[in-house]
Amino acid sequence: MKKAIQYCYMCDKVATTDEHVPPRCLFPEAKEMDGIDLRKNLIKVPSCVEHNCEKSADDEFLMVSIAGIVSNNSIGYRHAKQKVERAVRRTSYKLLDKVFRQKELVRIEREDNKFIDLIVGTPDYARLVSCFEKIAYGVYREHFGHRFDGAVKLHLGFLHRKEKNGRTFNSFIRHKTSLELANEPRYGENQKVFYYQFTRPDVHGFFLLNMWFYEGVDVYVSFMPKASEKKNWLPMNLIEAGIKSYINLDGKTYEFN
């Protein structure tokens, strides 16, 4: 039987290869984890050469960017201490210059008179969004069996916001998403490293993908199908216009501006 033609998860080109989504390097090898297999049934989707991240430095960039986030679980921490540190040393620490636009070393003293060195900085936001966008398209392709046709909008919940509106919106989107996903299944064979959930479509056909990495890196992706009616949400228009606004959700009030 002739094999069916596969098309790229990101575009309409014929697929010539397969790609792991998320990148395989985000999943620690068993030798790093005392023999525990955290690479079970990794997601692979058909890809053209252009959209195969394994042929670029994006997967390594993403690994270095998120594995060492302070709120991550012990798996992310161990991955950062082993594979990530090796990658950084291999490039004579130049890799950090690609991850952070601005950075500084912060030393924290523990109670046992030992110190923890942390790097605090401003990430390459545009590149992070691009990496997560490709993962989102790949997850959609794996979950629904076809390429998504429409637009997506991402929110990176794990990034610290200095401005009050940003912090408030972060809390709001986490709260709202947790309510909508309370009864939805989590997908992923290695959920300590990665899992995802989809909300149900709203009346406009819009829906949301929530992805978690190392239980501490949360990413929210709004899918807006091409055929759906454009959504105009008044509260967001008021917030963006700088008008003092309040959003009530499940007994909690969120204040903006």
CSV table of C-alpha atoms in Angstrom, one decimal:
chain,number,residue,atom,x,y,z
A,1,MET,CA,0.0,0.0,0.0
A,2,LYS,CA,1.3,3.4,-0.9
A,3,LYS,CA,2.2,5.5,2.1
A,4,ALA,CA,0.0,8.6,2.5
A,5,ILE,CA,1.7,12.0,2.0
A,6,GLN,CA,2.4,13.8,5.3
A,7,TYR,CA,2.5,17.5,5.5
A,8,CYS,CA,4.5,19.7,7.9
A,9,TYR,CA,2.9,20.6,11.3
A,10,MET,CA,3.7,24.3,10.7
A,11,CYS,CA,3.1,24.9,7.0
A,12,ASP,CA,1.6,23.2,3.9
A,13,LYS,CA,5.0,21.8,2.6
A,14,VAL,CA,5.4,18.1,2.2
A,15,ALA,CA,7.1,16.6,5.3
A,16,THR,CA,10.6,15.2,4.8
A,17,THR,CA,11.4,14.4,8.4
A,18,ASP,CA,10.0,14.1,11.9
A,19,GLU,CA,10.4,16.5,14.8
A,20,HIS,CA,10.1,16.0,18.6
A,21,VAL,CA,7.8,18.4,20.3
A,22,PRO,CA,8.8,19.5,22.8
A,23,PRO,CA,12.5,19.1,21.8
A,24,ARG,CA,14.0,15.8,23.0
A,25,CYS,CA,16.8,17.6,24.9
A,26,LEU,CA,14.2,18.9,27.4
A,27,PHE,CA,13.7,15.3,28.6
A,28,PRO,CA,16.6,14.1,30.8
A,29,GLU,CA,18.4,10.8,29.9
A,30,ALA,CA,18.0,7.9,32.2
A,31,LYS,CA,21.6,8.1,33.3
A,32,GLU,CA,21.0,11.5,34.7
A,33,MET,CA,17.9,10.3,36.7
A,34,ASP,CA,19.2,7.1,38.4
A,35,GLY,CA,17.8,5.0,35.6
A,36,ILE,CA,14.3,6.5,35.5
A,37,ASP,CA,13.0,6.6,31.9
A,38,LEU,CA,11.6,10.1,31.3
A,39,ARG,CA,11.7,9.7,27.5
A,40,LYS,CA,8.7,7.4,27.1
A,41,ASN,CA,6.7,7.8,23.9
A,42,LEU,CA,7.9,11.3,23.1
A,43,ILE,CA,5.7,13.2,20.6
A,44,LYS,CA,7.0,13.3,17.0
A,45,VAL,CA,5.3,15.1,14.2
A,46,PRO,CA,5.9,15.4,10.5
A,47,SER,CA,8.0,18.4,9.5
A,48,CYS,CA,9.7,20.1,6.6
A,49,VAL,CA,13.4,20.9,6.9
A,50,GLU,CA,12.7,24.6,7.6
A,51,HIS,CA,10.6,23.8,10.7
A,52,ASN,CA,12.7,21.0,12.1
A,53,CYS,CA,14.2,22.6,15.3
A,54,GLU,CA,16.8,19.9,15.6
A,55,LYS,CA,18.6,21.6,12.7
A,56,SER,CA,18.8,24.9,14.6
A,57,ALA,CA,20.0,26.0,18.0
A,58,ASP,CA,16.5,26.7,19.2
A,59,ASP,CA,16.1,23.5,21.2
A,60,GLU,CA,19.3,24.1,23.2
A,61,PHE,CA,18.4,27.7,23.7
A,62,LEU,CA,15.0,26.6,25.1
A,63,MET,CA,16.6,23.9,27.4
A,64,VAL,CA,19.0,26.5,28.9
A,65,SER,CA,16.2,29.0,29.3
A,66,ILE,CA,13.7,27.0,31.2
A,67,ALA,CA,15.4,24.0,32.9
A,68,GLY,CA,16.9,26.1,35.7
A,69,ILE,CA,13.8,28.1,36.6
A,70,VAL,CA,13.6,28.4,40.4
A,71,SER,CA,10.0,27.1,40.7
A,72,ASN,CA,10.8,23.9,38.8
A,73,ASN,CA,10.6,20.5,40.3
A,74,SER,CA,13.7,18.4,41.2
A,75,ILE,CA,13.9,16.9,37.7
A,76,GLY,CA,14.3,20.3,36.1
A,77,TYR,CA,16.9,21.2,38.7
A,78,ARG,CA,18.9,18.1,38.1
A,79,HIS,CA,18.7,18.5,34.4
A,80,ALA,CA,20.0,22.1,34.8
A,81,LYS,CA,22.8,21.0,37.0
A,82,GLN,CA,24.0,18.3,34.6
A,83,LYS,CA,23.1,18.7,30.9
A,84,VAL,CA,22.5,22.4,30.9
A,85,GLU,CA,25.7,23.2,32.8
A,86,ARG,CA,27.7,21.0,30.4
A,87,ALA,CA,26.2,22.9,27.5
A,88,VAL,CA,27.0,26.3,29.0
A,89,ARG,CA,30.6,25.3,29.8
A,90,ARG,CA,31.1,23.8,26.4
A,91,THR,CA,30.4,27.2,24.9
A,92,SER,CA,32.6,29.0,27.4
A,93,TYR,CA,29.4,30.5,28.9
A,94,LYS,CA,28.7,32.3,25.6
A,95,LEU,CA,25.4,30.4,25.4
A,96,LEU,CA,24.1,32.5,28.3
A,97,ASP,CA,24.5,35.6,26.2
A,98,LYS,CA,22.1,34.2,23.7
A,99,VAL,CA,19.6,33.2,26.4
A,100,PHE,CA,19.6,36.6,28.3
A,101,ARG,CA,19.7,40.0,26.9
A,102,GLN,CA,20.7,41.3,30.3
A,103,LYS,CA,21.9,39.2,33.2
A,104,GLU,CA,23.6,39.3,36.6
A,105,LEU,CA,24.8,36.8,39.1
A,106,VAL,CA,23.0,36.7,42.4
A,107,ARG,CA,24.4,34.8,45.4
A,108,ILE,CA,21.9,33.6,48.0
A,109,GLU,CA,23.2,32.4,51.4
A,110,ARG,CA,21.5,29.3,52.9
A,111,GLU,CA,21.1,28.6,56.6
A,112,ASP,CA,23.9,26.0,56.5
A,113,ASN,CA,26.4,28.7,55.6
A,114,LYS,CA,26.4,27.5,52.0
A,115,PHE,CA,25.6,29.6,48.9
A,116,ILE,CA,23.4,29.2,45.8
A,117,ASP,CA,24.4,31.1,42.7
A,118,LEU,CA,21.5,32.2,40.5
A,119,ILE,CA,21.4,34.1,37.2
A,120,VAL,CA,18.8,36.8,37.1
A,121,GLY,CA,18.2,38.5,33.8
A,122,THR,CA,15.9,39.6,30.9
A,123,PRO,CA,15.3,36.7,28.5
A,124,ASP,CA,15.1,36.8,24.8
A,125,TYR,CA,11.3,37.0,24.9
A,126,ALA,CA,10.7,37.0,21.1
A,127,ARG,CA,12.8,33.8,20.7
A,128,LEU,CA,11.1,32.1,23.6
A,129,VAL,CA,7.7,32.8,22.1
A,130,SER,CA,8.8,31.5,18.8
A,131,CYS,CA,10.1,28.2,20.4
A,132,PHE,CA,6.9,27.7,22.4
A,133,GLU,CA,4.7,28.6,19.4
A,134,LYS,CA,6.3,25.7,17.4
A,135,ILE,CA,5.7,23.4,20.3
A,136,ALA,CA,2.1,24.5,20.4
A,137,TYR,CA,1.5,23.8,16.7
A,138,GLY,CA,3.2,20.4,17.1
A,139,VAL,CA,1.1,19.5,20.1
A,140,TYR,CA,-2.1,20.5,18.2
A,141,ARG,CA,-1.0,18.4,15.2
A,142,GLU,CA,-0.4,15.4,17.4
A,143,HIS,CA,-3.6,15.8,19.4
A,144,PHE,CA,-6.0,16.5,16.5
A,145,GLY,CA,-4.2,14.8,13.6
A,146,HIS,CA,-4.0,17.8,11.3
A,147,ARG,CA,-2.3,21.2,11.1
A,148,PHE,CA,-3.9,24.2,12.8
A,149,ASP,CA,-5.2,26.8,10.4
A,150,GLY,CA,-5.5,30.1,12.2
A,151,ALA,CA,-3.7,32.4,14.6
A,152,VAL,CA,-2.2,31.8,18.0
A,153,LYS,CA,-1.4,34.2,20.9
A,154,LEU,CA,0.9,33.2,23.7
A,155,HIS,CA,1.3,34.2,27.3
A,156,LEU,CA,4.4,33.0,29.2
A,157,GLY,CA,3.1,32.6,32.8
A,158,PHE,CA,6.5,31.7,34.3
A,159,LEU,CA,8.2,35.0,33.6
A,160,HIS,CA,8.3,37.6,36.4
A,161,ARG,CA,6.6,40.9,35.6
A,162,LYS,CA,7.8,44.1,37.1
A,163,GLU,CA,4.6,46.1,36.3
A,164,LYS,CA,1.5,45.6,38.4
A,165,ASN,CA,-0.9,45.0,35.5
A,166,GLY,CA,1.4,42.2,34.2
A,167,ARG,CA,1.5,40.4,37.6
A,168,THR,CA,-2.3,40.8,38.0
A,169,PHE,CA,-3.0,39.4,34.6
A,170,ASN,CA,-0.7,36.5,35.3
A,171,SER,CA,-2.7,35.6,38.4
A,172,PHE,CA,-6.0,36.1,36.5
A,173,ILE,CA,-5.0,33.8,33.6
A,174,ARG,CA,-3.8,31.1,35.9
A,175,HIS,CA,-7.0,31.2,37.9
A,176,LYS,CA,-9.3,31.3,34.9
A,177,THR,CA,-7.4,28.5,33.2
A,178,SER,CA,-7.4,26.3,36.3
A,179,LEU,CA,-11.2,26.6,36.5
A,180,GLU,CA,-11.7,25.7,32.8
A,181,LEU,CA,-9.3,22.8,33.0
A,182,ALA,CA,-10.4,21.3,36.3
A,183,ASN,CA,-12.1,18.4,34.7
A,184,GLU,CA,-10.0,18.1,31.5
A,185,PRO,CA,-7.5,15.3,31.1
A,186,ARG,CA,-3.7,15.8,31.2
A,187,TYR,CA,-1.8,14.4,28.3
A,188,GLY,CA,1.8,13.3,28.2
A,189,GLU,CA,3.7,10.2,29.1
A,190,ASN,CA,6.4,12.0,31.2
A,191,GLN,CA,4.3,14.5,33.1
A,192,LYS,CA,7.1,15.5,35.5
A,193,VAL,CA,8.8,16.9,32.5
A,194,PHE,CA,5.9,17.9,30.2
A,195,TYR,CA,2.1,17.7,30.0
A,196,TYR,CA,-0.6,19.6,28.3
A,197,GLN,CA,-4.4,20.3,28.5
A,198,PHE,CA,-6.9,21.8,26.1
A,199,THR,CA,-10.0,23.8,27.1
A,200,ARG,CA,-13.2,23.3,25.2
A,201,PRO,CA,-14.0,25.8,22.4
A,202,ASP,CA,-16.0,28.8,23.4
A,203,VAL,CA,-18.9,30.2,21.3
A,204,HIS,CA,-16.5,31.9,18.9
A,205,GLY,CA,-14.6,28.6,18.4
A,206,PHE,CA,-11.6,29.9,20.4
A,207,PHE,CA,-9.8,27.5,22.8
A,208,LEU,CA,-6.7,27.4,24.9
A,209,LEU,CA,-3.8,25.1,25.3
A,210,ASN,CA,-2.0,25.0,28.7
A,211,MET,CA,1.5,23.5,28.7
A,212,TRP,CA,3.6,22.8,31.8
A,213,PHE,CA,7.3,22.0,31.8
A,214,TYR,CA,9.0,20.6,35.0
A,215,GLU,CA,5.9,21.6,36.9
A,216,GLY,CA,7.1,25.2,37.1
A,217,VAL,CA,7.1,26.6,33.6
A,218,ASP,CA,3.6,27.4,32.4
A,219,VAL,CA,2.7,28.5,28.9
A,220,TYR,CA,-0.8,29.5,27.7
A,221,VAL,CA,-1.7,29.5,24.0
A,222,SER,CA,-4.9,30.9,22.6
A,223,PHE,CA,-6.0,29.2,19.4
A,224,MET,CA,-8.1,31.4,17.1
A,225,PRO,CA,-9.3,29.3,14.1
A,226,LYS,CA,-9.3,31.1,10.7
A,227,ALA,CA,-13.0,30.5,10.2
A,228,SER,CA,-14.0,31.8,13.6
A,229,GLU,CA,-15.5,35.2,14.2
A,230,LYS,CA,-13.0,37.8,15.6
A,231,LYS,CA,-13.5,38.1,19.3
A,232,ASN,CA,-13.6,41.6,20.9
A,233,TRP,CA,-13.3,41.4,24.7
A,234,LEU,CA,-14.3,44.7,26.3
A,235,PRO,CA,-12.4,44.3,29.6
A,236,MET,CA,-9.1,43.8,27.8
A,237,ASN,CA,-9.8,46.9,25.6
A,238,LEU,CA,-10.4,49.0,28.7
A,239,ILE,CA,-7.2,47.6,30.4
A,240,GLU,CA,-5.1,48.3,27.3
A,241,ALA,CA,-6.5,51.8,27.2
A,242,GLY,CA,-5.3,52.5,30.7
A,243,ILE,CA,-8.8,52.7,32.2
A,244,LYS,CA,-9.2,51.4,35.8
A,245,SER,CA,-10.9,48.1,35.5
A,246,TYR,CA,-12.1,45.2,37.7
A,247,ILE,CA,-12.7,41.6,36.7
A,248,ASN,CA,-14.6,39.3,39.1
A,249,LEU,CA,-13.8,35.6,38.8
A,250,ASP,CA,-15.1,32.9,41.1
A,251,GLY,CA,-15.4,35.2,44.1
A,252,LYS,CA,-12.1,37.0,43.5
A,253,THR,CA,-11.6,40.5,42.1
A,254,TYR,CA,-8.7,41.4,39.9
A,255,GLU,CA,-7.9,45.2,39.7
A,256,PHE,CA,-6.1,46.7,36.7
A,257,ASN,CA,-4.7,50.2,36.2
